[in-house]
Short mmCIF file of C-alpha atoms in Angstrom, two decimals:
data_model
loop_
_atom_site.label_atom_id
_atom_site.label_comp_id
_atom_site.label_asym_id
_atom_site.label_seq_id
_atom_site.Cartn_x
_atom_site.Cartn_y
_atom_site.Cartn_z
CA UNK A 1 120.80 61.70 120.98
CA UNK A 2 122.87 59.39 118.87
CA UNK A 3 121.95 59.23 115.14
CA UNK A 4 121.78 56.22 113.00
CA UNK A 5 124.27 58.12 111.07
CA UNK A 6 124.16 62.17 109.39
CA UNK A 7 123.43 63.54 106.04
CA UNK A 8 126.02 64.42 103.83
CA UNK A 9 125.16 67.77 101.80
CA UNK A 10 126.67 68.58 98.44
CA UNK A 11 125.65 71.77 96.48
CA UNK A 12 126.11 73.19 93.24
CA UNK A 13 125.47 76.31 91.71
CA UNK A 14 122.52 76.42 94.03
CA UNK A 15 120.21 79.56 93.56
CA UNK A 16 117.07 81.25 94.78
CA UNK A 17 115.14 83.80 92.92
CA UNK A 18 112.38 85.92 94.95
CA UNK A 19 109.36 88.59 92.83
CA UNK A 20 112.22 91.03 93.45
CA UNK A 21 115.38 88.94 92.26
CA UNK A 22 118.04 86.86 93.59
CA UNK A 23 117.90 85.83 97.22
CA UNK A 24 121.18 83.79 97.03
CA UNK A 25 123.03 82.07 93.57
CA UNK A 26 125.94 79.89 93.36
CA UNK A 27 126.19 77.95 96.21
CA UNK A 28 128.56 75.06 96.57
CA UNK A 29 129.31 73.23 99.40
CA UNK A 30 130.45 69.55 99.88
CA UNK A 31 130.49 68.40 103.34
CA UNK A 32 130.37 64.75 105.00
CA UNK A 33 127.79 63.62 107.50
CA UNK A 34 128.39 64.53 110.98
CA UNK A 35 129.74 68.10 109.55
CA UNK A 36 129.38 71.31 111.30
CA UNK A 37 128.30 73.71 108.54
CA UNK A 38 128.03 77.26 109.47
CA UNK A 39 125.97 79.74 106.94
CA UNK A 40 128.28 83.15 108.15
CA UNK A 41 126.57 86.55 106.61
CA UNK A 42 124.43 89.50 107.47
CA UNK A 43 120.97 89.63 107.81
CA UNK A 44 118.87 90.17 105.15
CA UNK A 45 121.91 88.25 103.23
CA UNK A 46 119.30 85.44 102.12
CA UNK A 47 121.14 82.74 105.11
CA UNK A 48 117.67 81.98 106.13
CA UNK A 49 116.77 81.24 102.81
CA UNK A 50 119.56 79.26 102.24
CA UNK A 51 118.90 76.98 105.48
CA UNK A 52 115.50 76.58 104.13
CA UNK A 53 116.23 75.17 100.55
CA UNK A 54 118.79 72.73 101.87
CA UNK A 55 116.12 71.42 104.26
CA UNK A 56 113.55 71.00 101.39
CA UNK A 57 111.59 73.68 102.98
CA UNK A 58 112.45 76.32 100.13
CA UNK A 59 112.64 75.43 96.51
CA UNK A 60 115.38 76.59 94.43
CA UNK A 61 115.36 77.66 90.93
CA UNK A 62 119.26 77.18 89.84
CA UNK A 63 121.84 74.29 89.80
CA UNK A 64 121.18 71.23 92.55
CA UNK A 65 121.77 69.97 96.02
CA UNK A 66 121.71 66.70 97.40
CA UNK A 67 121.12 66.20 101.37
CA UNK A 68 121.76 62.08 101.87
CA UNK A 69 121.72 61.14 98.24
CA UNK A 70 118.16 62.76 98.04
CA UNK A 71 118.41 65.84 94.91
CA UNK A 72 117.37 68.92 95.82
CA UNK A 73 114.68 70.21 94.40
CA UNK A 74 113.57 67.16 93.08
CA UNK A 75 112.91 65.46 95.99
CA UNK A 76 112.33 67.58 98.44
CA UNK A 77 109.73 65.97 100.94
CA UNK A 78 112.21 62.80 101.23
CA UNK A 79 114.78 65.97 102.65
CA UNK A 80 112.57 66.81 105.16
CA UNK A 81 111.54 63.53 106.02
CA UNK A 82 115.25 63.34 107.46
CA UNK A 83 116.37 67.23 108.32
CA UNK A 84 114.84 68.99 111.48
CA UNK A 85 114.54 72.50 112.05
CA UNK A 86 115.39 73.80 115.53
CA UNK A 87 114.70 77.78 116.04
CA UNK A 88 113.50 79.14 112.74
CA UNK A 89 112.04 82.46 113.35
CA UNK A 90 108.59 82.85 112.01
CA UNK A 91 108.81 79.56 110.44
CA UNK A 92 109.69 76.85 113.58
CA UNK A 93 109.35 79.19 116.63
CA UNK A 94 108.74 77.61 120.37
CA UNK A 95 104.79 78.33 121.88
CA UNK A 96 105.00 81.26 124.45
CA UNK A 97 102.11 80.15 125.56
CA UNK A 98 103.49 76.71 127.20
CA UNK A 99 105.83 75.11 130.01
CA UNK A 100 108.64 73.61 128.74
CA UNK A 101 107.26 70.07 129.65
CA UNK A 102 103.67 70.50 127.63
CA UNK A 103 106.13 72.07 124.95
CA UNK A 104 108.07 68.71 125.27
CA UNK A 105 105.37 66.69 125.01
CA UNK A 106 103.51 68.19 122.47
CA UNK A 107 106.76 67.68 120.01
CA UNK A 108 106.48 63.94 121.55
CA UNK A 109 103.37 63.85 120.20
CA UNK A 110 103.84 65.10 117.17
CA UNK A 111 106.78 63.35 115.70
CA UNK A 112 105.44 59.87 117.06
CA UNK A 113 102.18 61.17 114.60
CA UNK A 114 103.76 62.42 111.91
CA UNK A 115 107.10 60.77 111.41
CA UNK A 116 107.08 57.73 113.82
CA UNK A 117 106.18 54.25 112.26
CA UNK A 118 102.59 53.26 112.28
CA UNK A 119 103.35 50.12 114.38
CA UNK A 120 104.38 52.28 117.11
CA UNK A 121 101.11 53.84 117.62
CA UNK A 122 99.34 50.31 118.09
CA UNK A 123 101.60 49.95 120.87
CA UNK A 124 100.19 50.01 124.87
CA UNK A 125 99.59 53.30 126.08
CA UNK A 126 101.54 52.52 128.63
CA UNK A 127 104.76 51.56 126.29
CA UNK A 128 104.15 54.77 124.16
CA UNK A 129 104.58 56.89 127.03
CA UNK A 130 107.59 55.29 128.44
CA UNK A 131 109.25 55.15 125.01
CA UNK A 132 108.40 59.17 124.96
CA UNK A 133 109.53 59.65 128.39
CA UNK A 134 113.44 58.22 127.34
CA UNK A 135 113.33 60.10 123.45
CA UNK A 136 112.59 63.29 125.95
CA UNK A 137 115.54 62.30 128.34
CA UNK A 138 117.90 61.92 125.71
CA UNK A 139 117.12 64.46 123.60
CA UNK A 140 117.40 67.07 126.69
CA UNK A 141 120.59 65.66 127.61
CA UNK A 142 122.33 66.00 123.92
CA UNK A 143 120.84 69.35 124.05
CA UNK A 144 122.38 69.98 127.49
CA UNK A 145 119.41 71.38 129.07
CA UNK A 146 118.87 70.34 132.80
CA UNK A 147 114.64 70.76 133.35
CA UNK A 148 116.33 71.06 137.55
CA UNK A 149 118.19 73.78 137.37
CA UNK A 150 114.94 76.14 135.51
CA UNK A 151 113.42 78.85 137.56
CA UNK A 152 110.47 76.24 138.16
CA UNK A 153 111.69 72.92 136.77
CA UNK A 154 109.79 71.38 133.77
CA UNK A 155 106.73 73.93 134.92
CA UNK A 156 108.82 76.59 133.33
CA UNK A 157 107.57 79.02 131.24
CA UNK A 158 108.44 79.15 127.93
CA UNK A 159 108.66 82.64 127.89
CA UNK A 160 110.62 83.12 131.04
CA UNK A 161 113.53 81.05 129.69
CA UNK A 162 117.21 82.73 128.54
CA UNK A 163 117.73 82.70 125.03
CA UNK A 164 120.26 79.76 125.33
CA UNK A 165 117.84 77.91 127.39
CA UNK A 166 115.21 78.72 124.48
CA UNK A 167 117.96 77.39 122.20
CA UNK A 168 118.55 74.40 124.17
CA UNK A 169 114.75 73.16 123.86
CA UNK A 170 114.61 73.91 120.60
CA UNK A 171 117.06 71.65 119.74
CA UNK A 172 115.84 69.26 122.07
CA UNK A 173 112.46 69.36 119.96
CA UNK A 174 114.08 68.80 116.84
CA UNK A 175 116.34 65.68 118.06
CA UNK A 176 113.34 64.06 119.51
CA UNK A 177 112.46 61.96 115.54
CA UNK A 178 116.71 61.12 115.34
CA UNK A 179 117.33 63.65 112.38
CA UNK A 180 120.03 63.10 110.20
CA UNK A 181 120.38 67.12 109.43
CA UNK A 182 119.42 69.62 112.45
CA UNK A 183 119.62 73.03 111.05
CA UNK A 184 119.03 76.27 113.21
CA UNK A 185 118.39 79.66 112.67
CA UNK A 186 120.44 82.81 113.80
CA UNK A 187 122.54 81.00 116.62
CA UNK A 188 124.34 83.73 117.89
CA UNK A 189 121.42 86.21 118.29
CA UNK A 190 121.17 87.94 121.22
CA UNK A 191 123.96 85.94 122.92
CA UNK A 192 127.28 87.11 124.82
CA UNK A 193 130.64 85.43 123.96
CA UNK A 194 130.27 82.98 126.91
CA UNK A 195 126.97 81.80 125.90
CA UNK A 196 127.75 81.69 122.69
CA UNK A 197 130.48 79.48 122.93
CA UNK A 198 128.26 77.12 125.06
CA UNK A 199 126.34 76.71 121.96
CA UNK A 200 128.58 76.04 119.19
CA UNK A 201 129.91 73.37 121.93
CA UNK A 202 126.51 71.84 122.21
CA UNK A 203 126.14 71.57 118.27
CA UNK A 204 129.63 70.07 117.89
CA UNK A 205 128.96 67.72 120.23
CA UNK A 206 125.81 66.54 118.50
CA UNK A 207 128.18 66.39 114.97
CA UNK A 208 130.27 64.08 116.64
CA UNK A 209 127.46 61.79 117.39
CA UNK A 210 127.17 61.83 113.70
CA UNK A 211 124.19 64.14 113.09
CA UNK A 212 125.32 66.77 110.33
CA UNK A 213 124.47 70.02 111.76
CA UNK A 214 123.98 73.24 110.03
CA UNK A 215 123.75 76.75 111.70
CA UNK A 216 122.98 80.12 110.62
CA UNK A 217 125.40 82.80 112.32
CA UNK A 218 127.18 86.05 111.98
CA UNK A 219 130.55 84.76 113.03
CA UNK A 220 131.14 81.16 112.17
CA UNK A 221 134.22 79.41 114.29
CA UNK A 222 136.82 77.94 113.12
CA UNK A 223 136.51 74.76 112.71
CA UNK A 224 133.01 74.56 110.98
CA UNK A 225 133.05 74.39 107.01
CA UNK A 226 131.69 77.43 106.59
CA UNK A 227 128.88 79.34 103.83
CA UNK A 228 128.87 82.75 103.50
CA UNK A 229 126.43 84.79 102.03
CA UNK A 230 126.43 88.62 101.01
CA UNK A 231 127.46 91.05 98.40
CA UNK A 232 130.89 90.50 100.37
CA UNK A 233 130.53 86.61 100.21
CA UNK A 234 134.67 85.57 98.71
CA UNK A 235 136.54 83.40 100.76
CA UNK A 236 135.24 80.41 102.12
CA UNK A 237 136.57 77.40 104.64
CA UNK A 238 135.58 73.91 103.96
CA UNK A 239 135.16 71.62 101.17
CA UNK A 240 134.29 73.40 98.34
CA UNK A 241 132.60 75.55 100.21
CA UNK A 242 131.51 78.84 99.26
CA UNK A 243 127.93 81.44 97.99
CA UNK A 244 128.38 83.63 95.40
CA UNK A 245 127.12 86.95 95.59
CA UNK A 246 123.92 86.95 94.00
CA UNK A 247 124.27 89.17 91.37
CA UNK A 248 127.95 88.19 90.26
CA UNK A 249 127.01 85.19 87.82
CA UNK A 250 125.32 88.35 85.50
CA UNK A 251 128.52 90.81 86.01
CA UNK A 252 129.62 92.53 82.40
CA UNK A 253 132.14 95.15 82.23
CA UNK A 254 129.10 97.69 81.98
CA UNK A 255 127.65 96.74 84.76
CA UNK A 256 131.19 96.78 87.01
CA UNK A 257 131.35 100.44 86.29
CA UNK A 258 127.62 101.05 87.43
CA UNK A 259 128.31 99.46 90.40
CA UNK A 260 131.15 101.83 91.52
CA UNK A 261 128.63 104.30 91.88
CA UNK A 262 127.36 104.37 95.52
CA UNK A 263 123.97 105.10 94.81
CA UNK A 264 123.30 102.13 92.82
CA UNK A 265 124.41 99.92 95.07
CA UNK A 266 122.44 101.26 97.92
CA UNK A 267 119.56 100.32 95.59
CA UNK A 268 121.15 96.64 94.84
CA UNK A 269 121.22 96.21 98.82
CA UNK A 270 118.04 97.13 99.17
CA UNK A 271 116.59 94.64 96.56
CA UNK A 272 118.98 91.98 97.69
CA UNK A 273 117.06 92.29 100.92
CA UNK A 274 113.49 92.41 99.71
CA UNK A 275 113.98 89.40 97.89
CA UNK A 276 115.15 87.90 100.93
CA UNK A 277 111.65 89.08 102.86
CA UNK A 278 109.60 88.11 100.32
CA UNK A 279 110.94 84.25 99.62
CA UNK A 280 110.91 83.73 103.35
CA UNK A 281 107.03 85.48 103.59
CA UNK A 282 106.28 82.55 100.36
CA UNK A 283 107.70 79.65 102.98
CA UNK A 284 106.02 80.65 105.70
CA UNK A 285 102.55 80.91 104.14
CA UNK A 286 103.61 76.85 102.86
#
């Protein structure tokens, strides 16, 4: 689904801080719409997080971003007036509970109440639904997911479909308002290389419509611009691209030689990744 055009997304020195300490710090990135920005780390690493701020659904603490000219955290609804979030788990998740056409529908629905113009909904019932009808259509095709070849067609359970299909309609969702920033969650869970490949081919093809698209993943290709989170986080491709590990803007000589012990940094992992749990529990309950 074409988009008027994407978002470009700049970052600097961008940070998080959780209760239990820093969930990511330093990030800079500076990548031009219709980019395919993957956010490459382990879990727990704060990627999630960092998906989360730069869709003004998180708000950092340190340095700035800017998503389409709009500065992060300052204005942070007008992000995600323009940024869509495709699978987020816990945070954007599909309904088990419905078909895959009700669960079309009922994101339909929703953007045409919540981010459509007014005008549109004085328009004939009739209209509304045919407008609907070819925002569906489109979206499922840039997606790539064909309703014929499901188990039951559009009757479908959610819960019966592959996770690539699940993917797929996710993403379908989330291109039905014309987003200028689609950002998804853990791309690569669960899949095999085939499938995975499938889906870093659908999101490139959506780039090259010109909607910027930014994915969080364990093993970024090649030719993304890529983020990387993690106590391991040092080289970088892209732009200006690049996270510093969280604790490494507060490094002193004192502290390098604690680290070397293994012990403590056991511990350091272990807070790293309860900071993480915590600022994503604090998004969720927003």
């Amino acid at each position: 689904m074409d988009s008027a055009h994407g978002a470009a997304v700049k970052a600097e020195n961008f940070g998080l801080k959780g209760p239990r300490g820093w969930v990511f710090r330093g990030v800079g990135v500076d990548a031009r719409p219709g980019s395919l920005i993957a956010v490459e780390g382990p879990s727990g690493s704060g990627r999630t997080c960092l998906l989360l701020a730069l869709t003004g659904r998180m708000k950092a603490i340190e340095g700035h971003a800017e998503i389409a000219g709009h500065r992060l955290p300052k204005h942070m609804a007008a992000v995600r007036r323009i940024a869509a979030l495709g699978p987020v788990t816990s945070v954007n998740e599909l309904d088990q509970s419905l078909t895959v056409a009700e669960q079309l529908r009922e994101g339909a629905l929703l953007q045409r109440r919540y981010e459509g113009p007014v005008r549109a909904l004085l328009r004939p019932r009739a209209e509304r639904r045919t407008a609907a009808a070819a925002r569906i259509e489109a979206a499922l095709a840039a997606a790539g997911l064909d309703l014929a070849t499901l188990p039951k067609g559009p009757r479908t359970s959610v819960r019966d479909l592959e996770r690539l299909e699940a993917v797929r309609l996710s993403v379908a969702i989330a291109l039905l308002g014309s987003p200028r920033l689609l950002a998804l969650d853990d791309l690569d869970l669960k899949l095999p290389d085939a499938e995975r490949a499938e889906a870093w081919t659908m999101l490139r093809s959506i780039a090259a419509r010109g909607t910027t698209v930014l994915a969080v993943c364990s093993d970024a290709p090649d030719d993304a611009t890529v983020l990387r989170t993690g106590p391991a986080a040092a080289g970088t491709t892209g732009p200006a691209a690049g996270v510093q590990p969280a604790d490494a803007a507060d490094t002193t000589d004192a502290d390098r030689a604690d680290e070397a012990d293994a012990d403590a940094e056991d511990n350091e992992d272990t807070e790293d990744t309860k900071g993480t749990d915590d600022a994503l529990a604090e998004a969720r309950r927003a």
